[in-house]
Tab-separated table of C-alpha atoms in Angstrom:
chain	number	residue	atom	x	y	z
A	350	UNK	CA	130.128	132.876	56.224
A	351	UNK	CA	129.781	134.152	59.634
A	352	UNK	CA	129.522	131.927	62.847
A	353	UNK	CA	126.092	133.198	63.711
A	354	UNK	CA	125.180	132.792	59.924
A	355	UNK	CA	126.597	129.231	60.164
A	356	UNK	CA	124.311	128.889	63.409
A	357	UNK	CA	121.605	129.863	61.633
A	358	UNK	CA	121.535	127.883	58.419
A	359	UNK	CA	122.620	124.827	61.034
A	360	UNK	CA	119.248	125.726	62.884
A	361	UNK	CA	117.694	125.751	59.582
A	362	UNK	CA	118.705	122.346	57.931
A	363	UNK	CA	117.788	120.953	61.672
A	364	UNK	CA	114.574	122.459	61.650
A	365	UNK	CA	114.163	121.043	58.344
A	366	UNK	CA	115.045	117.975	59.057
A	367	UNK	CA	112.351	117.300	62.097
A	368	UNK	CA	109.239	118.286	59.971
A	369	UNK	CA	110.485	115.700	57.296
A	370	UNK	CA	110.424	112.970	59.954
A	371	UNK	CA	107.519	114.134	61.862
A	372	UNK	CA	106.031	114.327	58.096
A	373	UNK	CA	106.293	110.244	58.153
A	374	UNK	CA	105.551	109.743	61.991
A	375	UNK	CA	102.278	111.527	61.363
A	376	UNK	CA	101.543	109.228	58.449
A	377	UNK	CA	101.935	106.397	60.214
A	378	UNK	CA	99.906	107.802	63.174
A	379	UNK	CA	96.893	108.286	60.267
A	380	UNK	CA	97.347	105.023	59.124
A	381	UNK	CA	96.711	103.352	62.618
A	382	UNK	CA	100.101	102.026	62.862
A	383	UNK	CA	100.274	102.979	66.532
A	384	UNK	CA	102.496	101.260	68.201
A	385	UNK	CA	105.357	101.533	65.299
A	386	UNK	CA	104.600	105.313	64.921
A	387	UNK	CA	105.588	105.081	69.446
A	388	UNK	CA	108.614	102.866	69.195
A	389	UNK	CA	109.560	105.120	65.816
A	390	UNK	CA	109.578	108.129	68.109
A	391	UNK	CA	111.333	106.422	70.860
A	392	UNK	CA	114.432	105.681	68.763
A	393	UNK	CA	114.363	109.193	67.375
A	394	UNK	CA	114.458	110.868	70.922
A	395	UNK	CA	117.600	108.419	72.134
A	396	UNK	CA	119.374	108.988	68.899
A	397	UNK	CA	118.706	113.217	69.269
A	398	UNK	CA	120.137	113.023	73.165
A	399	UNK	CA	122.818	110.677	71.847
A	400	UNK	CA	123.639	113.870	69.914
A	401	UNK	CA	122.648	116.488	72.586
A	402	UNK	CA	120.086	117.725	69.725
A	403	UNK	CA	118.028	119.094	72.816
A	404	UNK	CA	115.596	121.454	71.495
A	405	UNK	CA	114.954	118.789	68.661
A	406	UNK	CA	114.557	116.063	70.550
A	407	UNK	CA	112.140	118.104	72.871
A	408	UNK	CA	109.860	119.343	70.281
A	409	UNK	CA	109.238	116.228	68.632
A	410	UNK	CA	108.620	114.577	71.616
A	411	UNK	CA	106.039	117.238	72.713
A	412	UNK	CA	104.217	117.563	68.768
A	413	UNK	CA	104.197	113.593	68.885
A	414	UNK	CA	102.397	113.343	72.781
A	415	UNK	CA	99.855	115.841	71.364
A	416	UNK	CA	99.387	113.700	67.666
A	417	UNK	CA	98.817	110.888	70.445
A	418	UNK	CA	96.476	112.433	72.640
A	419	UNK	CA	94.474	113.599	69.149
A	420	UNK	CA	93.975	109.718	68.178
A	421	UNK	CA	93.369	109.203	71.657
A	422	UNK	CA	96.479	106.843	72.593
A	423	UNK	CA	96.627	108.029	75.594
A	424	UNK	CA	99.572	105.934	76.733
A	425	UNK	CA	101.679	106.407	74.016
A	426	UNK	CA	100.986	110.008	74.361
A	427	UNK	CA	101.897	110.108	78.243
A	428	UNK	CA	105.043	108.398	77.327
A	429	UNK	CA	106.201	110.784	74.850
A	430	UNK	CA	104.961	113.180	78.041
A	431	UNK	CA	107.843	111.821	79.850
A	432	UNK	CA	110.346	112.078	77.875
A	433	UNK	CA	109.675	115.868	77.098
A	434	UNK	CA	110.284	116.095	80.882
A	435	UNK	CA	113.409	113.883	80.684
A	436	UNK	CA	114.823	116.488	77.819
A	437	UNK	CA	113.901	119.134	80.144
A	438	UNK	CA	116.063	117.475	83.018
A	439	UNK	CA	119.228	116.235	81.276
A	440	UNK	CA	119.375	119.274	79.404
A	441	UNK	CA	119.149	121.619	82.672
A	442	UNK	CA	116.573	124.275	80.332
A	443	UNK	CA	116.155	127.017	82.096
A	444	UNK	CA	112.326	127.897	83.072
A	445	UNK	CA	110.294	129.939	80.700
A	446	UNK	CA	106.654	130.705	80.455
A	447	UNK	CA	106.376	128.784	77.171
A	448	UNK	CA	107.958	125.744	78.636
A	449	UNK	CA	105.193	125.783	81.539
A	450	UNK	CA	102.448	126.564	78.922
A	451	UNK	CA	103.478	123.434	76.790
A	452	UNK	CA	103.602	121.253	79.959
A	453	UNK	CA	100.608	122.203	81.524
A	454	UNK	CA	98.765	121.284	77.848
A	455	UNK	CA	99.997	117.920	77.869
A	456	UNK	CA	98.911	117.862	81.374
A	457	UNK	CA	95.296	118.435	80.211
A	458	UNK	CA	95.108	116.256	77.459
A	459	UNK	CA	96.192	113.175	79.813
A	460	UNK	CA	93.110	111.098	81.111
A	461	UNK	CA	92.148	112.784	84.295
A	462	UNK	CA	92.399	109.393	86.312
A	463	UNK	CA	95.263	107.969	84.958
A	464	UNK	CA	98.514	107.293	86.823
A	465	UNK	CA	100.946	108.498	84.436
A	466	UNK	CA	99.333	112.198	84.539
A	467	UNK	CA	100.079	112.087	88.632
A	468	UNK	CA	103.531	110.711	88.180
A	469	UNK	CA	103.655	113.369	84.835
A	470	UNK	CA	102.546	116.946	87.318
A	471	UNK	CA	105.196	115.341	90.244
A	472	UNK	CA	108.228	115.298	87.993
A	473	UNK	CA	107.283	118.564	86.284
A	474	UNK	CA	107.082	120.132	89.083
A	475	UNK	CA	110.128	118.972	90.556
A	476	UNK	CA	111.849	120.190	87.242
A	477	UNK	CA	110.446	123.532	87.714
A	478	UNK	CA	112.469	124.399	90.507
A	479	UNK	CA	115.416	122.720	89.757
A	480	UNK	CA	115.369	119.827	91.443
A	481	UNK	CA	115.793	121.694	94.809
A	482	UNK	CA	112.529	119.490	96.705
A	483	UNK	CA	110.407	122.642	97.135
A	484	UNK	CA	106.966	122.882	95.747
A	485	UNK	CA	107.024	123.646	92.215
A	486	UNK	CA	107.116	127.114	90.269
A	487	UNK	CA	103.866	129.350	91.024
A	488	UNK	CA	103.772	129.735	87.469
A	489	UNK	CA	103.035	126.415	86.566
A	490	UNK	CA	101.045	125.479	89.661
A	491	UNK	CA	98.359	128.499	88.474
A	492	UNK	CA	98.461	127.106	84.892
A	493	UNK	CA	97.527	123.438	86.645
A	494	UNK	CA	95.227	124.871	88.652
A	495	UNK	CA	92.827	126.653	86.098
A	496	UNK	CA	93.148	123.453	84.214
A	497	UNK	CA	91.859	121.442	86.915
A	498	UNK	CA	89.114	124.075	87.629
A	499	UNK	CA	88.060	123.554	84.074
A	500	UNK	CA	87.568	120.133	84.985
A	501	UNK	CA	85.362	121.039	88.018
A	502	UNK	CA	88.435	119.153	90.178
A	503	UNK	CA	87.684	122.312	93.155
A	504	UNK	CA	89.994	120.286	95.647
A	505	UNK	CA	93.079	119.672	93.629
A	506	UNK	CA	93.154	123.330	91.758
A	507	UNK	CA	92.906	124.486	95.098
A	508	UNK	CA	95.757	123.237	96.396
A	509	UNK	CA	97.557	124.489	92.898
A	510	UNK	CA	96.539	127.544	93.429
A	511	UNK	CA	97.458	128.123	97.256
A	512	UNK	CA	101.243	127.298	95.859
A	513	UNK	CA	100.802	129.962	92.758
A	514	UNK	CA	100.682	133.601	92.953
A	515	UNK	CA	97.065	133.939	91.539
A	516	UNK	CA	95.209	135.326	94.832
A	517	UNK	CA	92.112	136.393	92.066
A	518	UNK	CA	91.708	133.419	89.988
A	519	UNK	CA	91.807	131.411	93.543
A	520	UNK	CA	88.605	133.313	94.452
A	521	UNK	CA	87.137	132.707	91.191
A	522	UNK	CA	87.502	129.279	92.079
A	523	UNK	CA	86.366	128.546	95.172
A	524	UNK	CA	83.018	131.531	94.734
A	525	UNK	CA	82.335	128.622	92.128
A	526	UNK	CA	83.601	125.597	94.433
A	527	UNK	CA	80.895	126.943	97.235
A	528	UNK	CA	77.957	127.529	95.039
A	529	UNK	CA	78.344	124.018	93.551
A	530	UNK	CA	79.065	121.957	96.469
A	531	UNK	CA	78.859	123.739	99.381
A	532	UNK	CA	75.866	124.678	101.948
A	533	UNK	CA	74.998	128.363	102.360
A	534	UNK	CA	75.899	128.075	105.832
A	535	UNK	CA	79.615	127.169	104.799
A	536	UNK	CA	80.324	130.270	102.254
A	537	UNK	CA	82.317	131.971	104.897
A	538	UNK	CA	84.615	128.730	105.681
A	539	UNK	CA	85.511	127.878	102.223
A	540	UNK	CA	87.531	131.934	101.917
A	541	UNK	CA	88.662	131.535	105.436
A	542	UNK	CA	90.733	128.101	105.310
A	543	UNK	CA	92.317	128.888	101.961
A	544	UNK	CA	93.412	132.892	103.384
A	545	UNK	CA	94.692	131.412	106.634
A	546	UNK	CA	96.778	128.341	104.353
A	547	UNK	CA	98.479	131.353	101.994
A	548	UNK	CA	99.315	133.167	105.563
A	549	UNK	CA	100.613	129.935	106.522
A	550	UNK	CA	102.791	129.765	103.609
A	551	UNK	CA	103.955	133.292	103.751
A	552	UNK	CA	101.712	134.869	100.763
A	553	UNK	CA	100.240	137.368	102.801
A	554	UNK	CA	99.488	139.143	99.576
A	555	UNK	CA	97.372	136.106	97.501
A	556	UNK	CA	95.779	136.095	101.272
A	557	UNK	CA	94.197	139.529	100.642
A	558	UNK	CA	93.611	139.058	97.106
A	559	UNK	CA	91.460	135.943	97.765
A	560	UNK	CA	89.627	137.714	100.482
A	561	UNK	CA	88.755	140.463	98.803
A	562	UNK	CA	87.748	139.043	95.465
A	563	UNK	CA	85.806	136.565	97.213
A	564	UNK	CA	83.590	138.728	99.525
A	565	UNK	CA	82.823	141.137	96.993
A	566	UNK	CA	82.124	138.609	94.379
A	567	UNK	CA	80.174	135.798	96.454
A	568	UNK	CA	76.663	136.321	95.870
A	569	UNK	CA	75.959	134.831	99.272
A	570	UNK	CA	77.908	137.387	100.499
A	571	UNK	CA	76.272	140.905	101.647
A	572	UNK	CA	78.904	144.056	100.990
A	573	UNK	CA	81.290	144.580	103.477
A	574	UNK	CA	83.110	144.985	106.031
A	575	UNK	CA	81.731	144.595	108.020
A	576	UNK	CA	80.369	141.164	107.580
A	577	UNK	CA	77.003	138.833	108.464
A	578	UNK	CA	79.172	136.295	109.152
A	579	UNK	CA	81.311	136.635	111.897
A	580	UNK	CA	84.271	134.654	110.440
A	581	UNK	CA	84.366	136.795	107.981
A	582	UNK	CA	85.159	139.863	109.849
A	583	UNK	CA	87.409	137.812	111.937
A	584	UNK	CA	89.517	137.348	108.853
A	585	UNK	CA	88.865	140.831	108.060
A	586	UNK	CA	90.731	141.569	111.180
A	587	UNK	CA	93.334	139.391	110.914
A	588	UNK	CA	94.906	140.610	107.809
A	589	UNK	CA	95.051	144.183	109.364
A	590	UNK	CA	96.772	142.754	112.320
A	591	UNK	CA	98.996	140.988	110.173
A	592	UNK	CA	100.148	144.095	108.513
A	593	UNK	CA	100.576	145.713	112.346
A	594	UNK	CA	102.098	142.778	114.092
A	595	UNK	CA	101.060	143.586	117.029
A	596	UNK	CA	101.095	140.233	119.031
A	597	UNK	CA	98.406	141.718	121.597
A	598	UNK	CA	96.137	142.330	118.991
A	599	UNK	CA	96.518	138.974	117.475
A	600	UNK	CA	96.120	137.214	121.161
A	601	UNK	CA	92.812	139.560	121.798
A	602	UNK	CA	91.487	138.793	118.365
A	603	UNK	CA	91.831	135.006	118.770
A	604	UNK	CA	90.243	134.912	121.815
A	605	UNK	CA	87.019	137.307	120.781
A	606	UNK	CA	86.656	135.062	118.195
A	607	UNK	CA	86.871	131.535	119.369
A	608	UNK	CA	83.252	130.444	118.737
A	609	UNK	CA	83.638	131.036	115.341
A	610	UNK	CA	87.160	128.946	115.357
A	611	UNK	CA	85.903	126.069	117.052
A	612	UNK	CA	83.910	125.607	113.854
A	613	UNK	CA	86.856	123.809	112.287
A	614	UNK	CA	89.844	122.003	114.119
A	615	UNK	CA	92.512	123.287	111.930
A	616	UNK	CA	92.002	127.269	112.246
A	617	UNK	CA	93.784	127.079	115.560
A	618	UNK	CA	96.108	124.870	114.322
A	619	UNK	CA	97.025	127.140	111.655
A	620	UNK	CA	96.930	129.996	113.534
A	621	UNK	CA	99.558	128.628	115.771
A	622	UNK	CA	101.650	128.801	112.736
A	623	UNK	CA	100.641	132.319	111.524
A	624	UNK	CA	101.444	133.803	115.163
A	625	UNK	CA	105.068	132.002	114.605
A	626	UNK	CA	105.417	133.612	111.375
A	627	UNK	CA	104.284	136.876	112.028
A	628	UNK	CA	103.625	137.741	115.420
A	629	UNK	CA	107.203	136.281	117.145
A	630	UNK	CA	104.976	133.493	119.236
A	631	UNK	CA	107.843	130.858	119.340
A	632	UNK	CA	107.405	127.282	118.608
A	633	UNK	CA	105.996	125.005	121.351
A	634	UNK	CA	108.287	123.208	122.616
A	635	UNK	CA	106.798	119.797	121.728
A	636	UNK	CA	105.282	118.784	118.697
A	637	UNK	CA	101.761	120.013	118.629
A	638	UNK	CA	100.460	118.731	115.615
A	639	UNK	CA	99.383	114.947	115.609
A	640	UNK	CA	97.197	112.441	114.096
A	641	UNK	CA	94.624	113.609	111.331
A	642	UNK	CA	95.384	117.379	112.121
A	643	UNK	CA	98.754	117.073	111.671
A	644	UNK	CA	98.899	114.764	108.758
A	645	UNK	CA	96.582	117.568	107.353
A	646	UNK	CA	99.023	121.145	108.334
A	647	UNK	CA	102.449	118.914	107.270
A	648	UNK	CA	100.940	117.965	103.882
A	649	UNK	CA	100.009	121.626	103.258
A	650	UNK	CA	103.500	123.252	104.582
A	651	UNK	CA	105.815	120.649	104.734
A	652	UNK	CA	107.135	119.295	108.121
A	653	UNK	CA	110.755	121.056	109.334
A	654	UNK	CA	110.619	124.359	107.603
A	655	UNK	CA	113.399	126.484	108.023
A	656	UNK	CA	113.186	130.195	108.082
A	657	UNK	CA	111.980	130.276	104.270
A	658	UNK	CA	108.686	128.790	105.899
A	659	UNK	CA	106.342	126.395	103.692
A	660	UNK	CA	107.625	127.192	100.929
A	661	UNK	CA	110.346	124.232	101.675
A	662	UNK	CA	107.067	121.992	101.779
A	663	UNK	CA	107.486	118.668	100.627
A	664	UNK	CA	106.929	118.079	96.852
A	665	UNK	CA	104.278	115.654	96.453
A	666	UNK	CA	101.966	116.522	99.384
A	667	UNK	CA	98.554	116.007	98.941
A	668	UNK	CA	95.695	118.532	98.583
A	669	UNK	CA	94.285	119.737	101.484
A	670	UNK	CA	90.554	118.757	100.762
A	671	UNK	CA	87.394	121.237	102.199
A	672	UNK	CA	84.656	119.366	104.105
């Protein structure tokens, strides 16, 4: 027999070998034996590491959280949640789009307000990028996003999907966001904050994306450009500029348009940042942000980026919530 066909039958037998146990686990789960079914899976997973049976150990873990979650033991099933993520670590997995997918289920089956699904999303996303402190992998930030939409949670898939690459599914969002909890007179703000926080973290592509959708698909919105609402054509402008980096044409259009700025503290604040990033304004020379405002930018960018801008923000920051 071949080494691959060795590998193969291996595979097999250990294949085998899980659905016979999960067979029993599942039985005990019926029966309402809860908590022996739990410590039952617990010894399995440190006995499968003790062997560096990975994969094993993963996938029981993972079809045991969801058994869990379907008898609604929630904290047995965040538990097994954990340790899916501690396979994922110790193993060093690479990412893959099925591995995101499986995480960002047992994301949604955990109660929404408990504090194992916040400590659950940190460590996953930490995982996702390899431990390196940035953000978390875009793919798995959209995938937590449109969960959270689903569970009308506007503020926190927002800030999901400002780290993701989803500039349309964004829009979808926050069209959605405004009409539900917004005021008619704030349609225009709820687009303009979210394109000038992707510019501020470098996507100048999800910016457009997000504009776009969103004006043409807001029915508060008339077609444009250009706009009612001056803001709008304000951000219009600035995404053309942007793409000319000109710095005089940034400068003029800031100052045409400060009326419409002053409607919310933070636009100049981020602008500030978006003239550093793509208009060669150099950094003040003293911090500028402070208090609320700059508790606000940091937790959105991260504070001390390097060159590689926001995207070296700080891994747990908090959403940045609309008024």
């Amino acid at each position: 027999m071949s080494e691959q066909e060795s590998l193969r039958c291996s595979s097999a037998r250990n294949r085998g070998g899980v659905q016979r146990v999960e067979g029993k686990l599942r039985a005990s789960v019926e029966k309402g034996d809860y908590y022996e079914a739990h410590q039952m899976y617990r010894t399995l997973f440190f006995r499968y590491m003790s062997q560096a049976k990975h994969a094993e150990a993963r996938e029981l873990m993972y079809n045991g959280a969801l058994l869990f979650f379907s008898y609604n033991q929630q904290n047995s099933a965040a538990d097994l949640s954990m340790l899916v993520l501690e396979v994922l670590e110790k193993s060093e997995t690479k990412v893959e789009d099925d591995i995101l997918e499986s995480l960002a289920k047992l994301f949604g089956q955990m109660d929404q307000n408990s504090p194992e699904r916040v400590a659950f999303v940190s460590r996953a996303l930490k995982w996702s990028t390899g431990g390196s402190g940035k953000l978390g992998h875009p793919k798995l930030h959209q995938l937590l996003a449109v969960t959270l939409w689903k569970e009308q949670n506007y503020s926190e898939s927002r800030y999901h999907f400002l780290h993701s690459s989803d500039g349309e599914g964004c829009a979808q969002m926050l069209v959605e966001y405004s009409a539900s909890r917004g005021f008619r007179s704030e349609v225009d703000m709820f687009v303009a904050q979210a394109v000038l926080q992707f510019l501020c973290l470098k996507n100048k592509n999800s910016a457009s994306v997000v504009f776009s959708t969103y004006t043409e698909k807001h029915p508060s919105i008339e077609k444009g450009p250009p706009f009612v609402q001056p803001l709008l054509n304000f951000i219009w402008f600035l995404l053309l500029a942007v793409d000319g980096g000109k710095l005089t044409v940034f400068t003029v259009l800031c100052e045409q348009y400060q009326p419409s700025l002053k409607r919310d503290p933070m636009y100049n604040e981020y602008l500030d940042r978006i003239g550093q990033l793509f208009f060669g304004v150099p950094p003040k020379q003293s911090p500028s942000y402070g208090g609320l405002l700059g508790n606000l930018l940091n937790s959105l960018m991260g504070s001390g980026e390097d060159d590689d801008g926001a995207e070296e923000a700080q891994e747990d920051s908090s959403p940045i919530e609309l008024d």
